[in-house]
mmCIF file of C-alpha atoms and ligand atoms in Angstrom:
data_model
loop_
_atom_site.group_PDB
_atom_site.id
_atom_site.type_symbol
_atom_site.label_atom_id
_atom_site.label_comp_id
_atom_site.label_asym_id
_atom_site.label_seq_id
_atom_site.Cartn_x
_atom_site.Cartn_y
_atom_site.Cartn_z
ATOM 1 C CA MET A 25 102.769 102.074 95.537
ATOM 2 C CA THR A 26 106.185 101.534 94.090
ATOM 3 C CA ASP A 27 105.586 102.602 90.472
ATOM 4 C CA GLY A 28 108.584 104.399 89.057
ATOM 5 C CA LEU A 29 110.708 103.587 92.092
ATOM 6 C CA PRO A 30 114.212 104.706 91.111
ATOM 7 C CA ALA A 31 116.989 102.128 91.189
ATOM 8 C CA PRO A 32 119.021 102.692 94.350
ATOM 9 C CA ALA A 33 122.814 102.850 94.485
ATOM 10 C CA GLY A 34 124.291 99.441 93.862
ATOM 11 C CA ALA A 35 121.361 98.216 91.792
ATOM 12 C CA VAL A 36 121.915 96.220 88.627
ATOM 13 C CA LEU A 37 119.825 97.660 85.810
ATOM 14 C CA LEU A 38 118.313 94.685 84.012
ATOM 15 C CA LEU A 39 116.816 96.712 81.172
ATOM 16 C CA ASN A 40 119.033 99.137 79.306
ATOM 17 C CA GLY A 41 116.037 101.037 77.932
ATOM 18 C CA ARG A 42 116.967 100.490 74.294
ATOM 19 C CA ASP A 43 117.072 96.807 73.429
ATOM 20 C CA VAL A 44 117.453 93.265 74.766
ATOM 21 C CA SER A 45 121.165 92.942 74.007
ATOM 22 C CA ASN A 46 121.822 91.886 77.628
ATOM 23 C CA TRP A 47 119.141 89.161 77.463
ATOM 24 C CA THR A 48 119.102 85.759 75.802
ATOM 25 C CA LYS A 49 116.681 82.950 75.120
ATOM 26 C CA ARG A 50 116.887 79.860 77.315
ATOM 27 C CA ASP A 51 119.338 78.271 74.875
ATOM 28 C CA GLY A 52 121.676 81.259 75.027
ATOM 29 C CA SER A 53 120.819 82.645 71.601
ATOM 30 C CA ALA A 54 119.844 86.289 71.160
ATOM 31 C CA ALA A 55 116.559 87.389 72.718
ATOM 32 C CA GLU A 56 113.911 88.579 70.274
ATOM 33 C CA TRP A 57 111.551 90.640 72.406
ATOM 34 C CA VAL A 58 111.408 94.360 71.624
ATOM 35 C CA VAL A 59 112.026 97.508 73.653
ATOM 36 C CA GLU A 60 110.071 100.600 72.657
ATOM 37 C CA ASP A 61 110.045 103.858 74.615
ATOM 38 C CA GLY A 62 111.831 102.057 77.432
ATOM 39 C CA ILE A 63 109.162 99.342 77.618
ATOM 40 C CA LEU A 64 110.074 95.678 77.193
ATOM 41 C CA LYS A 65 107.405 93.840 75.224
ATOM 42 C CA VAL A 66 106.758 90.129 74.909
ATOM 43 C CA VAL A 67 106.811 89.064 71.254
ATOM 44 C CA PRO A 68 104.566 85.984 71.317
ATOM 45 C CA GLY A 69 106.241 82.919 69.946
ATOM 46 C CA LYS A 70 109.782 84.214 70.495
ATOM 47 C CA GLY A 71 110.190 82.343 73.756
ATOM 48 C CA ASP A 72 111.203 83.142 77.293
ATOM 49 C CA ILE A 73 114.095 85.521 77.840
ATOM 50 C CA MET A 74 116.611 85.804 80.640
ATOM 51 C CA THR A 75 119.227 88.258 81.783
ATOM 52 C CA ALA A 76 122.939 87.851 81.279
ATOM 53 C CA GLU A 77 123.341 89.080 84.858
ATOM 54 C CA THR A 78 122.837 86.554 87.627
ATOM 55 C CA CYS A 79 122.091 87.029 91.315
ATOM 56 C CA LEU A 80 122.112 85.027 94.500
ATOM 57 C CA ASP A 81 120.274 86.855 97.316
ATOM 58 C CA HIS A 82 118.703 90.031 95.929
ATOM 59 C CA TYR A 83 115.896 92.532 95.985
ATOM 60 C CA LEU A 84 114.058 92.669 92.661
ATOM 61 C CA HIS A 85 111.837 95.497 91.475
ATOM 62 C CA LEU A 86 109.896 95.456 88.232
ATOM 63 C CA GLU A 87 106.755 96.843 86.681
ATOM 64 C CA PHE A 88 104.398 95.040 84.343
ATOM 65 C CA ARG A 89 101.074 95.409 82.635
ATOM 66 C CA VAL A 90 98.801 92.820 81.134
ATOM 67 C CA PRO A 91 96.613 93.370 78.057
ATOM 68 C CA ASP A 92 92.849 93.594 78.255
ATOM 69 C CA MET A 93 91.585 90.213 76.996
ATOM 70 C CA PRO A 94 87.866 90.231 77.895
ATOM 71 C CA ASP A 95 87.100 87.125 75.844
ATOM 72 C CA LYS A 96 89.704 85.013 77.661
ATOM 73 C CA THR A 97 89.663 83.366 81.077
ATOM 74 C CA GLY A 98 92.008 81.676 83.508
ATOM 75 C CA GLN A 99 95.523 80.916 82.329
ATOM 76 C CA ALA A 100 94.752 82.316 78.843
ATOM 77 C CA LYS A 101 94.239 85.854 80.153
ATOM 78 C CA GLY A 102 97.357 88.025 80.176
ATOM 79 C CA ASN A 103 99.777 85.280 81.146
ATOM 80 C CA SER A 104 103.508 85.752 81.627
ATOM 81 C CA GLY A 105 105.748 85.085 84.588
ATOM 82 C CA VAL A 106 108.720 86.333 86.549
ATOM 83 C CA PHE A 107 111.218 83.584 87.417
ATOM 84 C CA LEU A 108 113.542 84.589 90.244
ATOM 85 C CA ALA A 109 116.982 83.059 89.689
ATOM 86 C CA GLY A 110 115.439 81.376 86.648
ATOM 87 C CA ARG A 111 113.763 78.795 88.871
ATOM 88 C CA TYR A 112 110.960 80.206 90.998
ATOM 89 C CA GLU A 113 107.995 81.749 89.161
ATOM 90 C CA VAL A 114 105.876 84.569 90.500
ATOM 91 C CA GLN A 115 102.885 84.429 88.202
ATOM 92 C CA VAL A 116 101.847 87.318 85.975
ATOM 93 C CA LEU A 117 98.196 87.049 84.901
ATOM 94 C CA ASP A 118 95.065 89.154 84.671
ATOM 95 C CA SER A 119 93.397 88.063 87.920
ATOM 96 C CA PHE A 120 91.758 91.412 88.602
ATOM 97 C CA GLY A 121 88.654 91.112 90.739
ATOM 98 C CA TRP A 122 89.112 87.573 92.035
ATOM 99 C CA ALA A 123 88.126 87.437 95.710
ATOM 100 C CA ARG A 124 90.314 84.437 96.497
ATOM 101 C CA PRO A 125 93.200 84.065 94.053
ATOM 102 C CA GLY A 126 94.693 80.584 93.916
ATOM 103 C CA LYS A 127 98.035 78.950 93.216
ATOM 104 C CA GLY A 128 97.892 79.807 89.507
ATOM 105 C CA ASP A 129 96.681 83.390 89.737
ATOM 106 C CA CYS A 130 98.577 86.651 89.550
ATOM 107 C CA GLY A 131 101.067 86.923 92.398
ATOM 108 C CA ALA A 132 101.062 83.192 93.101
ATOM 109 C CA VAL A 133 104.324 81.317 93.430
ATOM 110 C CA TYR A 134 103.232 79.090 90.639
ATOM 111 C CA ASN A 135 101.515 75.919 91.809
ATOM 112 C CA GLN A 136 103.009 76.295 95.304
ATOM 113 C CA PHE A 137 101.522 79.290 97.111
ATOM 114 C CA ALA A 138 98.506 81.519 96.529
ATOM 115 C CA PRO A 139 98.981 85.220 97.268
ATOM 116 C CA LEU A 140 97.758 86.375 100.686
ATOM 117 C CA SER A 141 95.354 88.754 98.944
ATOM 118 C CA ASN A 142 94.549 90.008 95.483
ATOM 119 C CA GLY A 143 96.805 92.967 94.737
ATOM 120 C CA CYS A 144 95.814 93.207 91.058
ATOM 121 C CA ARG A 145 95.033 96.379 89.233
ATOM 122 C CA LYS A 146 92.879 96.387 86.112
ATOM 123 C CA PRO A 147 94.418 95.130 82.863
ATOM 124 C CA THR A 148 96.470 97.735 80.927
ATOM 125 C CA GLU A 149 97.380 99.529 84.190
ATOM 126 C CA TRP A 150 101.008 99.377 85.297
ATOM 127 C CA GLN A 151 101.649 97.194 88.344
ATOM 128 C CA THR A 152 104.689 96.459 90.477
ATOM 129 C CA TYR A 153 106.418 93.511 92.065
ATOM 130 C CA ASP A 154 108.968 93.993 94.805
ATOM 131 C CA VAL A 155 110.615 90.752 95.862
ATOM 132 C CA ALA A 156 113.135 89.901 98.568
ATOM 133 C CA PHE A 157 114.785 86.697 97.391
ATOM 134 C CA ARG A 158 116.902 84.563 99.710
ATOM 135 C CA ALA A 159 118.602 81.641 97.992
ATOM 136 C CA ALA A 160 118.779 78.203 99.541
ATOM 137 C CA ARG A 161 121.699 77.555 101.875
ATOM 138 C CA LEU A 162 123.815 74.489 101.215
ATOM 139 C CA ASP A 163 125.945 72.340 103.493
ATOM 140 C CA GLU A 164 129.497 71.292 102.662
ATOM 141 C CA SER A 165 128.173 68.385 100.608
ATOM 142 C CA GLY A 166 125.993 70.665 98.513
ATOM 143 C CA ASN A 167 122.739 69.515 100.102
ATOM 144 C CA VAL A 168 120.049 72.056 100.937
ATOM 145 C CA ARG A 169 120.400 73.056 104.598
ATOM 146 C CA GLU A 170 117.856 75.936 104.440
ATOM 147 C CA ARG A 171 115.293 76.222 101.677
ATOM 148 C CA VAL A 172 114.856 79.198 99.372
ATOM 149 C CA ARG A 173 112.638 81.998 100.744
ATOM 150 C CA MET A 174 110.727 84.867 99.203
ATOM 151 C CA THR A 175 108.811 87.899 100.383
ATOM 152 C CA VAL A 176 106.700 89.559 97.690
ATOM 153 C CA PHE A 177 104.821 92.849 97.467
ATOM 154 C CA HIS A 178 102.326 93.380 94.628
ATOM 155 C CA ASN A 179 101.489 97.035 94.095
ATOM 156 C CA GLY A 180 102.801 97.634 97.587
ATOM 157 C CA VAL A 181 100.525 94.955 99.094
ATOM 158 C CA LEU A 182 102.284 92.138 100.956
ATOM 159 C CA ILE A 183 101.295 88.918 99.193
ATOM 160 C CA HIS A 184 103.997 86.488 100.433
ATOM 161 C CA ASN A 185 105.569 86.756 103.867
ATOM 162 C CA ASN A 186 108.954 85.044 103.914
ATOM 163 C CA ILE A 187 107.584 81.813 102.495
ATOM 164 C CA GLU A 188 109.798 78.755 102.293
ATOM 165 C CA LEU A 189 109.666 77.096 98.876
ATOM 166 C CA PRO A 190 110.015 73.320 98.550
ATOM 167 C CA GLY A 191 112.104 73.853 95.406
ATOM 168 C CA ALA A 192 111.795 75.150 91.866
ATOM 169 C CA THR A 193 108.389 75.786 90.302
ATOM 170 C CA GLY A 194 107.533 74.368 86.877
ATOM 171 C CA ALA A 195 109.850 74.840 83.902
ATOM 172 C CA PRO A 196 112.943 76.114 85.729
ATOM 173 C CA ILE A 197 116.231 76.656 83.876
ATOM 174 C CA ASP A 198 117.509 73.771 86.001
ATOM 175 C CA ASN A 199 116.846 72.253 89.428
ATOM 176 C CA ARG A 200 119.996 73.418 91.169
ATOM 177 C CA GLU A 201 119.576 75.274 94.466
ATOM 178 C CA GLY A 202 121.679 77.868 96.218
ATOM 179 C CA VAL A 203 123.477 79.019 93.089
ATOM 180 C CA PRO A 204 123.132 82.345 91.247
ATOM 181 C CA GLY A 205 120.589 82.580 88.457
ATOM 182 C CA PRO A 206 119.183 85.060 85.940
ATOM 183 C CA LEU A 207 115.865 86.828 85.940
ATOM 184 C CA LEU A 208 113.726 84.960 83.412
ATOM 185 C CA LEU A 209 110.526 86.369 81.900
ATOM 186 C CA GLN A 210 107.981 84.045 80.371
ATOM 187 C CA ASP A 211 106.497 84.185 76.888
ATOM 188 C CA HIS A 212 103.096 82.595 77.421
ATOM 189 C CA GLY A 213 101.783 83.969 74.127
ATOM 190 C CA ASP A 214 100.238 87.153 75.519
ATOM 191 C CA LEU A 215 101.174 90.814 74.972
ATOM 192 C CA VAL A 216 102.515 91.506 78.456
ATOM 193 C CA GLN A 217 104.914 94.426 78.951
ATOM 194 C CA TYR A 218 107.634 95.244 81.491
ATOM 195 C CA ARG A 219 109.597 98.309 82.566
ATOM 196 C CA ASN A 220 111.909 99.593 85.285
ATOM 197 C CA LEU A 221 113.535 96.247 86.047
ATOM 198 C CA TRP A 222 116.402 96.237 88.522
ATOM 199 C CA ALA A 223 117.959 94.089 91.195
ATOM 200 C CA VAL A 224 119.983 94.916 94.275
ATOM 201 C CA PRO A 225 122.372 92.111 95.268
ATOM 202 C CA LEU A 226 122.098 91.432 99.000
ATOM 203 C CA PRO A 227 124.672 90.168 101.491
ATOM 204 C CA ALA A 228 124.330 86.562 102.592
ATOM 205 C CA HIS A 229 124.481 87.423 106.278
ATOM 206 C CA GLY A 230 123.267 90.259 108.463
ATOM 207 C CA SER A 231 125.842 92.629 109.883
ATOM 208 C CA THR A 232 125.968 95.415 112.444
ATOM 209 C CA VAL A 233 127.964 97.518 109.999
ATOM 210 C CA TYR A 234 127.463 98.056 106.251
ATOM 211 C CA GLY A 235 129.218 100.095 103.641
ATOM 212 C CA PRO A 236 132.839 100.921 103.002
ATOM 213 C CA ALA A 237 135.207 100.347 105.896
HETATM 214 MG MG1 LIG B 15 102.938 82.289 83.829
#
């Protein structure tokens, strides 16, 4: 479990704990979700929000919980989404109890990859995503030389193992590859909540030595 995992040194805190002053809507205008008791809450109808900070390769940690919507099913049940770099959505949904989650269920890379297993907790319980994001690599002409890759843990369960994405999922901020992007959270009309959001920028290449010289 990674609930409450403290942000390590060098992490960028994506939620200031008080408000959404470091977030905007997709069009750049002020975000209108609310923060109460350190919890970021979707305000249905106010639209997706994204961070002012942008990252290229990074490790993302966040916690979320979906509401209990017993009368709803499928995509209408606790839907939101976490868009790495504003372009690649890891689905947030109440998929608790599904034996074989599909490409639209919680933990899926939306419409591209189903999670390896169902890591969901019950609705209203806090859950975690831990994501290693490796941006696409470009050649000198700006063409994709190596595709974007992600490894994802859901509540500490490995659900994507270094998968190679063909490109952006639906509704990206744009279709550029290999450039920094914000974290974008989706307003899909449901009362999903988030907390403890942070990102650690990662070096583009491995090294035998890290840290100050
Ligand atoms: Mg979604």
